[in-house]
XYZ file of C-alpha atoms in Angstrom:
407
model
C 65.230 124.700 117.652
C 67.138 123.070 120.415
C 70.214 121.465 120.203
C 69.747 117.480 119.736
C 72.911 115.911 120.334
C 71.450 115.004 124.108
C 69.471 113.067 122.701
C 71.787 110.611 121.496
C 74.001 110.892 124.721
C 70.440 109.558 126.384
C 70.188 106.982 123.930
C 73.499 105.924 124.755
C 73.604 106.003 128.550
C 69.990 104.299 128.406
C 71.362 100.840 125.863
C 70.630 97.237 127.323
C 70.690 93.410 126.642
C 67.284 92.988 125.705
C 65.243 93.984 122.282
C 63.818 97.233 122.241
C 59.859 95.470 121.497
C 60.003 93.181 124.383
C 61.069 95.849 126.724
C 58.381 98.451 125.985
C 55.974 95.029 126.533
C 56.911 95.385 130.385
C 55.967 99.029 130.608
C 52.397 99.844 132.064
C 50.668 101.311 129.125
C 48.344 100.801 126.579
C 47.608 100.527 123.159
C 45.781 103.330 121.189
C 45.078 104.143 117.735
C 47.461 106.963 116.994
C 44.829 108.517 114.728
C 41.602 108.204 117.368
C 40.178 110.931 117.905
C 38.742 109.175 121.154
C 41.965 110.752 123.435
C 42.004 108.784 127.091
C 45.034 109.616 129.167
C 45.651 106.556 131.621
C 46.858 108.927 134.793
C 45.657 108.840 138.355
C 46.430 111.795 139.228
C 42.943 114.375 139.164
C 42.317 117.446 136.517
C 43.693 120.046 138.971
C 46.408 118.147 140.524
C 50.528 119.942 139.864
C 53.347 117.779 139.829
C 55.539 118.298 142.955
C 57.758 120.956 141.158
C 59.369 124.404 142.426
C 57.734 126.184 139.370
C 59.472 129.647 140.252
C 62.978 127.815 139.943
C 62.092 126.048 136.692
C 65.172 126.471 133.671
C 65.450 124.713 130.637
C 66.292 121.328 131.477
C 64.853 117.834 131.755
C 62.804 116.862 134.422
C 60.883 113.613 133.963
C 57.538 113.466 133.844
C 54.783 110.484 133.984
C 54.385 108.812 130.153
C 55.815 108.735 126.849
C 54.167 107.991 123.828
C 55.738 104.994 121.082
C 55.366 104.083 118.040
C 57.144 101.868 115.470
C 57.335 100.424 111.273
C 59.646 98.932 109.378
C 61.114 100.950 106.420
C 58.550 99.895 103.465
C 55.643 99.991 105.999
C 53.751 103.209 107.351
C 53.043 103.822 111.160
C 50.113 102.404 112.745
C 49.682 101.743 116.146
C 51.292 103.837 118.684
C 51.568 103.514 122.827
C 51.376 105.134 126.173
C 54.122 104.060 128.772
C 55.548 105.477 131.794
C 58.474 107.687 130.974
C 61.260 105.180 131.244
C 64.839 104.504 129.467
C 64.566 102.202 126.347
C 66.420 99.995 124.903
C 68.285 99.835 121.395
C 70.682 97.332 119.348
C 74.031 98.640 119.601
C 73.578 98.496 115.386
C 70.962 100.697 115.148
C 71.148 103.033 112.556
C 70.637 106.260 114.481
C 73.526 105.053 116.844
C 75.876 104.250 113.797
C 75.125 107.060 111.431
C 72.445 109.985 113.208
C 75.951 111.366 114.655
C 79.006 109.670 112.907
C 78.258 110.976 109.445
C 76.607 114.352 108.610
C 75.585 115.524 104.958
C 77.120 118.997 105.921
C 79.911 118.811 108.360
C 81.443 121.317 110.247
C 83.419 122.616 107.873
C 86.547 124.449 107.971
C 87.927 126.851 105.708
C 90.537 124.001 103.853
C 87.424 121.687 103.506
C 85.866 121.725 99.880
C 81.885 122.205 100.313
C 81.802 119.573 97.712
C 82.542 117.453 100.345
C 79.649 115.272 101.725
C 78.005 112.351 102.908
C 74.689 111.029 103.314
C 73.233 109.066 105.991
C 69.981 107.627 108.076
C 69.980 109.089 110.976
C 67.161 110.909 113.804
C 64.858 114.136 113.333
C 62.823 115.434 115.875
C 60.978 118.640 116.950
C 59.544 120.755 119.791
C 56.709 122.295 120.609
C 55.173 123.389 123.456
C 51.603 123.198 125.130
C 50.459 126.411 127.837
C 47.943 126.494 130.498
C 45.730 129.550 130.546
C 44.425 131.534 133.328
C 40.868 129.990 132.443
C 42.191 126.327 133.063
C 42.323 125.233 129.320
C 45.319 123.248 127.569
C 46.535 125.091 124.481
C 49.237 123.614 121.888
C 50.613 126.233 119.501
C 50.655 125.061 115.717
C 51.334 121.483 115.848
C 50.380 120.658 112.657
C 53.452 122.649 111.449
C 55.359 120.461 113.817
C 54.203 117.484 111.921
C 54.590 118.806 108.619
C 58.194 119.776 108.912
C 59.199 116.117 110.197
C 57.581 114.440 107.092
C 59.352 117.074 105.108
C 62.663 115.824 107.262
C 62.199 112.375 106.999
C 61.675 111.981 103.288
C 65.223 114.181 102.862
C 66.407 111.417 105.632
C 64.839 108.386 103.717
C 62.573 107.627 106.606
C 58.901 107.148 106.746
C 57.347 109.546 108.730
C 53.464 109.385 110.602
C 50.771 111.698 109.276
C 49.800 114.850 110.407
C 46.846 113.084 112.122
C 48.948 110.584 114.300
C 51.697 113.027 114.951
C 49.050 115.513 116.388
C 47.279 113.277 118.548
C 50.578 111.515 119.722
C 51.096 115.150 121.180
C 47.958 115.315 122.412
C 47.963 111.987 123.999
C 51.134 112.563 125.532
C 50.221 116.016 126.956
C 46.872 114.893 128.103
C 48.696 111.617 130.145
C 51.346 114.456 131.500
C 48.788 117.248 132.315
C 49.830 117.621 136.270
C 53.101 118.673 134.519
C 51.958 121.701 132.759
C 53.402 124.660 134.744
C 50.813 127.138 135.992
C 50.044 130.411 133.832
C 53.326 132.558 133.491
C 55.233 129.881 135.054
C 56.189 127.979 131.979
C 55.373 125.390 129.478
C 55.199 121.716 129.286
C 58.051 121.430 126.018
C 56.868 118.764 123.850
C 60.128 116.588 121.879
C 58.630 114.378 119.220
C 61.739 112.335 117.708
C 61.973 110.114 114.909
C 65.164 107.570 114.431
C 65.854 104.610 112.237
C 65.877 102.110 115.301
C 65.986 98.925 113.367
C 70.110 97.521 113.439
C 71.821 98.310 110.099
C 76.125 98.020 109.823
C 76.460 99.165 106.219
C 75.145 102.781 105.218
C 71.865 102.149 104.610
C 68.187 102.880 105.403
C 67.775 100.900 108.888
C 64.875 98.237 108.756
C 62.850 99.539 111.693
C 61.799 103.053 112.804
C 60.663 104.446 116.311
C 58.443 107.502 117.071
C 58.455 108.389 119.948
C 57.124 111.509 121.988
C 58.252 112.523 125.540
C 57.772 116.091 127.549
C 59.532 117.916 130.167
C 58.254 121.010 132.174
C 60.321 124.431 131.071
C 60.816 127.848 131.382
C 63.917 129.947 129.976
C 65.754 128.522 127.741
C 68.881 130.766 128.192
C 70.898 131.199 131.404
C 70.419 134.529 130.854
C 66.808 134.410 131.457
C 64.894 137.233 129.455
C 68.287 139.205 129.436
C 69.991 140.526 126.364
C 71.750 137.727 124.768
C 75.445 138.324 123.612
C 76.674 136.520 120.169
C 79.790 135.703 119.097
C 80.347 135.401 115.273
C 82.806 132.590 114.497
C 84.656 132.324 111.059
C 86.110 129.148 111.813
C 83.096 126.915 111.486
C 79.554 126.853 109.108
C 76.796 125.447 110.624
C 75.674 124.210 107.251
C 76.321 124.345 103.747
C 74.722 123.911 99.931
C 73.468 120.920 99.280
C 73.390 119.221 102.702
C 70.254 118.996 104.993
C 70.790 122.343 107.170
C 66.873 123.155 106.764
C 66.176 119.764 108.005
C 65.720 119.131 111.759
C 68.291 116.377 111.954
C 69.495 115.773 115.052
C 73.636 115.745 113.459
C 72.549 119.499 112.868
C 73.390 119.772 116.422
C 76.437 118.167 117.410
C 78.777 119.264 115.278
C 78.264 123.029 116.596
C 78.796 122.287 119.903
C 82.325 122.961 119.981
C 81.936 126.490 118.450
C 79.079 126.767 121.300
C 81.598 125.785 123.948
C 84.610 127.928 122.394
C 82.105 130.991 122.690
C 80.788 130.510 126.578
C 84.186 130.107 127.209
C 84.814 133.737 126.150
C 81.487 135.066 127.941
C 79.104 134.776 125.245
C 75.699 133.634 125.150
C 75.805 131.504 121.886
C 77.380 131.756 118.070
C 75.889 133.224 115.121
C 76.915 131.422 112.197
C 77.521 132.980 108.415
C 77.244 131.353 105.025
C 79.395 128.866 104.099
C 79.698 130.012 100.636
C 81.234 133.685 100.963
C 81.440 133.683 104.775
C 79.622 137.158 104.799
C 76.065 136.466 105.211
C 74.111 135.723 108.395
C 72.596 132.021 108.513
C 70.891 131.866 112.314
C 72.604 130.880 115.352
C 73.112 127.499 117.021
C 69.408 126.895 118.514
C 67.445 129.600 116.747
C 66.482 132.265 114.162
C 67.588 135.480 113.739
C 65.956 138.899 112.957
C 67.545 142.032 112.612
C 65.224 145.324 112.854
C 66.294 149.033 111.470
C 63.199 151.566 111.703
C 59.826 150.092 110.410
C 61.635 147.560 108.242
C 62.254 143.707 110.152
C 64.525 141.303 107.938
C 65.501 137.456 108.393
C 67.722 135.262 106.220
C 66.000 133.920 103.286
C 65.459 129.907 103.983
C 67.936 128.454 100.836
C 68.076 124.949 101.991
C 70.618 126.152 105.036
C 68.437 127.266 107.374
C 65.970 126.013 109.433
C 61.874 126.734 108.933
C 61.367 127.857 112.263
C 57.876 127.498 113.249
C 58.533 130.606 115.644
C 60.294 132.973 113.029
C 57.268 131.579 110.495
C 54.655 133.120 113.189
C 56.852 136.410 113.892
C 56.906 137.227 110.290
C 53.278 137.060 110.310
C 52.533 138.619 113.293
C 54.966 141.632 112.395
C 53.149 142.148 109.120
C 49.520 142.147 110.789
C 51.873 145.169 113.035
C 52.355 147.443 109.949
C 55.545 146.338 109.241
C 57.616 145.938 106.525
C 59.054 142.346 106.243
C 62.029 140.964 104.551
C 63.323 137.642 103.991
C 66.563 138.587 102.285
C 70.107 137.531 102.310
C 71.647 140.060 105.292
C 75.381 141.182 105.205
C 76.981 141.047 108.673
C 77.920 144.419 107.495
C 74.103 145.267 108.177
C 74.754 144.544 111.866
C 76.211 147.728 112.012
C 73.180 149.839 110.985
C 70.759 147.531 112.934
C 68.175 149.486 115.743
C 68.034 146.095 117.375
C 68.400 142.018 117.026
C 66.546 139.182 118.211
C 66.294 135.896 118.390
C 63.256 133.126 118.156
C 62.894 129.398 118.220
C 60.516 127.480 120.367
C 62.724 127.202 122.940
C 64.073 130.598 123.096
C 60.475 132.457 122.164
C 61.777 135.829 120.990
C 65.022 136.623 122.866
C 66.955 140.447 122.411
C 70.465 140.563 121.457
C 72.555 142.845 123.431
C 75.688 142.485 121.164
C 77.832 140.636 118.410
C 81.092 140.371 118.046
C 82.611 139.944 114.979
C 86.240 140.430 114.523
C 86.756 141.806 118.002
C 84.439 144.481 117.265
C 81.746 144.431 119.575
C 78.277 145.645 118.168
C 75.706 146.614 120.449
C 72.327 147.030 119.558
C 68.361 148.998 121.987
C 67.436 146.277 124.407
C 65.444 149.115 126.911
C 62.398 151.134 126.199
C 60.035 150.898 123.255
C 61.107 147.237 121.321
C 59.830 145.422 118.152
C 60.654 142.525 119.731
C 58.788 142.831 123.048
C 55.689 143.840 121.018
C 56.065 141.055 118.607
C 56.640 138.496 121.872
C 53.638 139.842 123.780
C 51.178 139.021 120.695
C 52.968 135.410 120.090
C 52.526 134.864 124.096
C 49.576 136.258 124.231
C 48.388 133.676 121.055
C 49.668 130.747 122.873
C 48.415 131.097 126.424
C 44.953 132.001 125.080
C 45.549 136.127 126.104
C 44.774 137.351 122.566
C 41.980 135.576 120.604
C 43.286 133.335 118.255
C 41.382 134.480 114.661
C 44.753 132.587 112.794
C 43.758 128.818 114.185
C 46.964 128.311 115.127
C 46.054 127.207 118.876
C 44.830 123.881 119.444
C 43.038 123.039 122.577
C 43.084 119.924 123.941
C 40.800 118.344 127.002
């Protein structure tokens, strides 16, 4: 989980005269059934070739890289045919529905405490999601459950009124796209090559309304920590000023006005030295939700717990996968609703999300009572991380088939 309101600020910054169609016509691609499972990727550049990039200084942040896959329908129609171009800006009516209503109008806004729950609105907006593809020490390409990827967006886009592509094209538009962009995969332990499928209602629209034409579209950017803080202990700040989502809205959807509307409580929080927010219920504003970009899991002894998904919270793919792995560890699991009173008897915290991976909390404060939790020695989290790691970049055998590799 990443935070998507960039996206839109790109969108923006990237808005000219001319139609979106006849502008991707000028773009040096070419056509390919998404669905093929006949994968050509049109680059120059040879097999063992790196992009010109100081891999040892890579962060989390976007650095272009060679093509991005495109593909398009109108709203009764279902995706077809989808395109390689070179990783350029596009173009978009001023009208178009993600511009007018992805950000404008959320089904769960950022509520404050005078602001009845009650209180929402529905709109067509963008949903997109991240995933990631690792280079092994062996030379092979691995993606880590993308199939999940794909299944989550059509789950989005019917809550969002869009049509969504398969599994099949939404797989192999990943593959495509990774294939064209290989000399950006950062060598093993270096990084990944982070993978942003998006889907937004494209087509111009002024009343609230499904738009008439949608865009898929699939770009990649090499990465590495997602956190300033690097692998270091993250610090959380629990504000009780804002929800991230409430009943009844779309917070387990990857939306992309998920994002936006936290970023104040985000910037309130660095502000005071903290590494992000962790956000509680909007109902009795005592239960932990997850915070801005990612899951949370909160370990005491044997026993690992997570908020129970209830329509608020997200379906990480990541805390999916942790659960799983920590089972297969002996553990005991719980998806439960947590009291942030339980912070208090917790042995340690973490964090996952694609971005993030699994990332230790240090502290939370709540109140202005710092809690502060093991981040040194023996940690569930660093064994749990090691066996997801190990899974993606082909370390550990996969026996789950959640690893897809790709040629």
């Amino acid at each position: 989980m990443v935070q998507g309101s960039s996206y839109i600020c790109s969108l923006v910054q990237s808005l000219r005269s001319a139609s979106f169609p006849s502008k991707l016509a000028n773009y040096r691609g070419y056509t390919s059934r998404a669905a093929s499972n006949s994968l050509r990727h049109p680059s120059t550049y040879s097999d063992d070739e790196y992009a010109d990039v100081d891999w040892d200084k890579l962060g989390f942040g976007l650095t272009p890289t060679d093509y991005m896959y495109v593909m398009r329908c109108s709203k009764d129609d279902n995706f077809k045919e989808g395109r390689l171009s070179r990783y350029a800006n596009i173009e978009i009516s001023p009208s178009a529905g993600v511009l007018n209503y992805g950000q404008a109008s959320t089904p769960f806004p950022l509520i404050s405490p005078n602001i009845s729950l009650q209180q929402k609105t529905e709109k067509r907006g963008g949903i997109y999601e991240g995933t990631k593809a690792n280079r092994t020490e062996d030379g092979r390409i691995l993606l880590f459950r993308p199939d999940q990827n794909a299944t989550r967006m059509m789950h989005g886009a019917e809550r969002m009124c869009m049509p969504s592509p398969s599994i099949q094209q939404f797989v192999d538009a990943v593959k495509e796209t990774v294939i064209a962009n290989k000399r950006w995969i950062p060598p093993p332990g270096k990084g990944s090559l982070y993978v942003r499928p998006l889907l937004a209602g494209t087509g111009p629209i002024l009343g609230l309304a499904p738009a008439p034409e949608y865009t898929f579209l699939v770009y990649a950017s090499p990465v590495r920590n997602y956190f300033k803080e690097g692998t270091a202990p993250l610090n959380l700040h629990i504000d009780e000023e804002f929800v991230r989502a409430s009943p009844g809205g779309a917070g387990g959807v990857k939306t992309i006005t998920n994002y936006a509307p936290v970023l104040k409580a985000i910037a309130r929080a660095k502000d005071r030295g903290f590494s992000d927010v962790l956000y509680l219920d909007a109902v009795n504003r005592k239960y932990l939700e997850e915070v801005s970009s990612c899951n949370i899991f909160i370990v005491k002894g044997n026993r690992i717990s997570t908020p129970a998904i209830s329509g608020t919270i997200l379906q990480g793919i990541t805390r999916k996968s942790i659960l799983e792995i920590a089972r297969d560890h002996g553990y005991q699991v719980e998806e439960r609703a947590i009291p942030v009173d339980d912070l208090g008897d917790a042995d340690e915290v973490f964090c996952t999300g694609t971005a993030v991976g699994v990332a230790p909390v240090g502290s939370i404060t709540h109140r202005k009572r710092r809690i502060e939790f093991k981040t040194e020695g023996s940690l569930v989290c660093k064994e749990l991380y090691s066996t997801l790691v190990g899974l993606q970049t082909g370390r550990i055998e996969d026996k789950k088939g959640w690893t897809v590799e790709i040629h």
